[in-house]
Amino acid sequence: MKVLVIGLGGVTNGGKTTLAEKLKKMLPNCDIISQDDFFKPESEVETDERGFKLYDVLDALYMDEMVKSIRNWMKSPASSGGVTEEPQNTCDNLENTEDVYILVVEGFLLYNYEPLNELWNRRFFLTLPYEECKRRRSTRVYQPADTPGYFDGHVWPMYLKYKNELEENASNVVYLDGTKSQEELLSCVYSDIIQELKKLRE
């Protein structure tokens, strides 16, 4: 049995979740783990001197739990329960993949936590320009809600900080332009994963 762990990271509102869900429908034996499921409760998230809740930092997440969840999946992917559906699209020479299990991990801070970086087979990072990201963010409802100035004061600066760290320290990251259509992004990531599957089977 072989496993393939795909990271789908990057900017808030960049389309990570939508992309992950589309991939799950198209790939055999595919599961998703979402970083949003590992946020600490609001009472445990620090507040800065401006009153902003600091959600866009690693300390706001149970990262150890996330690593443990991924490792548990890697040990027994077949028992995770979400992998029995037949993929919708089987024209890409996907036969003989019964023994390969794929995990798509999606989240905004995937590649700045060292214990996670040992686990990836492939890493994708979605980017957006400032104006587009701010526009998309303003259309979403968060719990707790974004306070006035939160995007400019916390969300965007933290994105730039972690993105710069990534560019300085990491290789083998595929950067994706989040302004492209979902179809283009899906096509790019899907064909890349198919290549990885072929390598695994060789």
Short mmCIF file of C-alpha atoms in Angstrom, two decimals:
data_model
loop_
_atom_site.label_atom_id
_atom_site.label_comp_id
_atom_site.label_asym_id
_atom_site.label_seq_id
_atom_site.Cartn_x
_atom_site.Cartn_y
_atom_site.Cartn_z
CA MET A 1 0.00 0.00 0.00
CA LYS A 2 1.34 3.43 -0.97
CA VAL A 3 0.28 6.88 0.16
CA LEU A 4 0.55 10.25 -1.50
CA VAL A 5 0.27 13.36 0.69
CA ILE A 6 -0.54 16.55 -1.21
CA GLY A 7 -0.37 20.00 0.40
CA LEU A 8 -2.74 22.69 -0.84
CA GLY A 9 -1.68 25.82 1.00
CA GLY A 10 -1.72 29.54 0.52
CA VAL A 11 -3.65 32.74 0.84
CA THR A 12 -7.00 33.12 2.60
CA ASN A 13 -9.91 32.89 0.14
CA GLY A 14 -7.57 31.57 -2.56
CA GLY A 15 -9.85 28.63 -3.44
CA LYS A 16 -8.08 25.86 -1.48
CA THR A 17 -11.17 24.16 -0.09
CA THR A 18 -13.04 24.19 -3.41
CA LEU A 19 -9.99 22.77 -5.19
CA ALA A 20 -9.53 20.05 -2.55
CA GLU A 21 -13.17 18.98 -2.85
CA LYS A 22 -12.99 18.80 -6.66
CA LEU A 23 -9.80 16.72 -6.47
CA LYS A 24 -11.46 14.31 -4.04
CA LYS A 25 -14.22 13.69 -6.58
CA MET A 26 -11.73 13.04 -9.39
CA LEU A 27 -9.07 10.95 -7.68
CA PRO A 28 -9.26 7.37 -6.47
CA ASN A 29 -9.01 6.62 -2.72
CA CYS A 30 -8.81 10.31 -1.84
CA ASP A 31 -9.39 11.98 1.54
CA ILE A 32 -9.15 15.58 2.75
CA ILE A 33 -7.83 16.99 6.02
CA SER A 34 -8.57 20.68 6.56
CA GLN A 35 -6.39 22.89 8.74
CA ASP A 36 -9.43 24.95 9.74
CA ASP A 37 -10.55 21.98 11.85
CA PHE A 38 -7.55 22.51 14.15
CA PHE A 39 -8.14 26.09 15.30
CA LYS A 40 -8.01 26.60 19.05
CA PRO A 41 -11.19 27.93 20.70
CA GLU A 42 -11.52 31.70 20.67
CA SER A 43 -10.69 31.93 24.39
CA GLU A 44 -7.24 30.41 23.73
CA VAL A 45 -6.33 32.66 20.79
CA GLU A 46 -4.16 35.65 21.73
CA THR A 47 -5.35 39.24 21.31
CA ASP A 48 -2.88 41.99 20.38
CA GLU A 49 -2.76 45.56 21.69
CA ARG A 50 -5.18 46.71 18.96
CA GLY A 51 -7.76 44.16 20.07
CA PHE A 52 -7.21 41.90 17.05
CA LYS A 53 -7.56 38.17 17.66
CA LEU A 54 -4.40 36.63 16.24
CA TYR A 55 -5.88 33.80 14.19
CA ASP A 56 -3.44 33.89 11.28
CA VAL A 57 -0.44 32.52 13.18
CA LEU A 58 0.68 28.98 14.01
CA ASP A 59 -0.01 29.52 17.74
CA ALA A 60 -3.74 29.79 16.98
CA LEU A 61 -3.78 26.16 15.82
CA TYR A 62 -3.33 22.74 17.40
CA MET A 63 -0.52 21.91 14.98
CA ASP A 64 0.67 18.81 16.88
CA GLU A 65 -2.84 17.39 16.61
CA MET A 66 -2.85 18.09 12.90
CA VAL A 67 0.45 16.26 12.38
CA LYS A 68 -0.89 13.36 14.45
CA SER A 69 -4.06 13.19 12.33
CA ILE A 70 -2.05 13.06 9.09
CA ARG A 71 0.33 10.41 10.47
CA ASN A 72 -2.62 8.31 11.67
CA TRP A 73 -4.17 8.55 8.21
CA MET A 74 -0.85 7.50 6.63
CA LYS A 75 -0.70 4.41 8.86
CA SER A 76 -4.16 3.19 7.88
CA PRO A 77 -5.72 5.22 5.07
CA ALA A 78 -8.14 2.48 4.08
CA SER A 79 -9.84 2.65 7.47
CA SER A 80 -10.49 6.39 7.33
CA GLY A 81 -13.92 5.82 5.81
CA GLY A 82 -13.97 8.52 3.13
CA VAL A 83 -12.27 6.71 0.30
CA THR A 84 -14.71 4.26 -1.27
CA GLU A 85 -16.26 6.46 -3.95
CA GLU A 86 -15.29 5.76 -7.53
CA PRO A 87 -13.64 8.79 -9.13
CA GLN A 88 -15.82 10.59 -11.66
CA ASN A 89 -13.05 10.90 -14.18
CA THR A 90 -11.28 7.66 -15.03
CA CYS A 91 -9.93 8.52 -18.46
CA ASP A 92 -6.42 9.35 -17.22
CA ASN A 93 -5.03 5.87 -16.97
CA LEU A 94 -5.97 5.54 -13.32
CA GLU A 95 -6.15 1.77 -13.34
CA ASN A 96 -3.92 -0.08 -10.87
CA THR A 97 -4.30 2.66 -8.29
CA GLU A 98 -6.29 0.53 -5.83
CA ASP A 99 -3.21 0.24 -3.64
CA VAL A 100 -2.48 3.99 -3.66
CA TYR A 101 -4.21 6.30 -1.21
CA ILE A 102 -4.17 10.08 -1.61
CA LEU A 103 -4.53 12.65 1.14
CA VAL A 104 -5.13 16.30 0.24
CA VAL A 105 -4.29 18.56 3.17
CA GLU A 106 -5.60 22.09 2.73
CA GLY A 107 -4.93 25.15 4.85
CA PHE A 108 -3.42 28.61 4.99
CA LEU A 109 -0.32 27.76 7.09
CA LEU A 110 0.92 24.37 5.96
CA TYR A 111 4.57 24.89 5.12
CA ASN A 112 5.90 26.95 8.03
CA TYR A 113 5.71 24.17 10.59
CA GLU A 114 8.73 21.88 10.38
CA PRO A 115 7.13 18.56 11.51
CA LEU A 116 4.62 18.84 8.65
CA ASN A 117 7.33 19.40 6.05
CA GLU A 118 8.58 15.82 6.39
CA LEU A 119 5.24 14.50 5.15
CA TRP A 120 4.56 16.14 1.78
CA ASN A 121 4.93 14.39 -1.58
CA ARG A 122 3.85 17.54 -3.42
CA ARG A 123 3.23 21.10 -2.27
CA PHE A 124 1.04 23.71 -3.94
CA PHE A 125 0.66 27.31 -2.80
CA LEU A 126 -2.17 29.55 -3.98
CA THR A 127 -1.50 33.28 -4.27
CA LEU A 128 -3.76 36.30 -4.79
CA PRO A 129 -3.01 39.99 -5.22
CA TYR A 130 -3.96 42.20 -2.27
CA GLU A 131 -7.06 43.84 -3.81
CA GLU A 132 -8.61 40.58 -4.99
CA CYS A 133 -7.92 38.85 -1.68
CA LYS A 134 -9.48 41.71 0.28
CA ARG A 135 -12.52 41.74 -2.00
CA ARG A 136 -13.08 37.99 -1.60
CA ARG A 137 -12.51 38.14 2.14
CA SER A 138 -15.16 40.87 2.50
CA THR A 139 -17.79 38.56 0.98
CA ARG A 140 -17.22 35.80 3.56
CA VAL A 141 -18.77 35.52 7.01
CA TYR A 142 -16.36 34.42 9.74
CA GLN A 143 -16.98 33.25 13.28
CA PRO A 144 -15.89 35.43 15.04
CA ALA A 145 -16.48 38.14 12.43
CA ASP A 146 -13.59 40.19 11.05
CA THR A 147 -13.35 43.45 13.00
CA PRO A 148 -12.76 46.74 11.09
CA GLY A 149 -9.15 46.94 9.93
CA TYR A 150 -8.51 43.26 10.69
CA PHE A 151 -7.56 42.30 7.13
CA ASP A 152 -5.00 45.10 6.76
CA GLY A 153 -3.83 44.96 10.36
CA HIS A 154 -3.39 41.20 10.77
CA VAL A 155 -4.51 38.86 7.98
CA TRP A 156 -2.55 40.30 5.03
CA PRO A 157 0.70 41.10 6.95
CA MET A 158 0.76 37.53 8.34
CA TYR A 159 0.20 36.08 4.86
CA LEU A 160 3.15 38.10 3.52
CA LYS A 161 5.34 37.13 6.48
CA TYR A 162 4.73 33.40 6.09
CA LYS A 163 4.95 33.54 2.30
CA ASN A 164 8.35 35.26 2.54
CA GLU A 165 9.53 32.61 5.01
CA LEU A 166 8.40 29.92 2.61
CA GLU A 167 10.19 31.49 -0.37
CA GLU A 168 13.41 31.78 1.63
CA ASN A 169 13.41 28.27 3.08
CA ALA A 170 11.49 25.90 0.84
CA SER A 171 12.08 24.37 -2.54
CA ASN A 172 9.75 22.17 -4.57
CA VAL A 173 6.70 24.34 -4.01
CA VAL A 174 4.41 24.89 -7.00
CA TYR A 175 2.95 28.41 -6.86
CA LEU A 176 -0.54 28.79 -8.32
CA ASP A 177 -2.22 32.02 -9.40
CA GLY A 178 -5.52 32.08 -7.51
CA THR A 179 -7.03 34.56 -10.00
CA LYS A 180 -7.12 31.82 -12.64
CA SER A 181 -10.36 29.91 -13.15
CA GLN A 182 -11.11 26.92 -10.95
CA GLU A 183 -10.94 24.74 -14.08
CA GLU A 184 -7.40 25.89 -14.91
CA LEU A 185 -6.20 25.41 -11.35
CA LEU A 186 -7.83 22.00 -11.12
CA SER A 187 -6.34 20.89 -14.42
CA CYS A 188 -2.84 21.95 -13.35
CA VAL A 189 -2.95 20.26 -9.92
CA TYR A 190 -4.74 17.15 -11.17
CA SER A 191 -2.24 16.47 -13.97
CA ASP A 192 0.63 16.98 -11.52
CA ILE A 193 -0.87 14.44 -9.09
CA ILE A 194 -1.37 11.95 -11.95
CA GLN A 195 2.37 12.24 -12.69
CA GLU A 196 3.12 11.54 -9.02
CA LEU A 197 0.85 8.48 -9.11
CA LYS A 198 2.67 7.17 -12.15
CA LYS A 199 6.03 7.60 -10.37
CA LEU A 200 4.71 5.75 -7.34
CA ARG A 201 3.59 2.81 -9.48
CA GLU A 202 6.89 2.49 -11.35
#
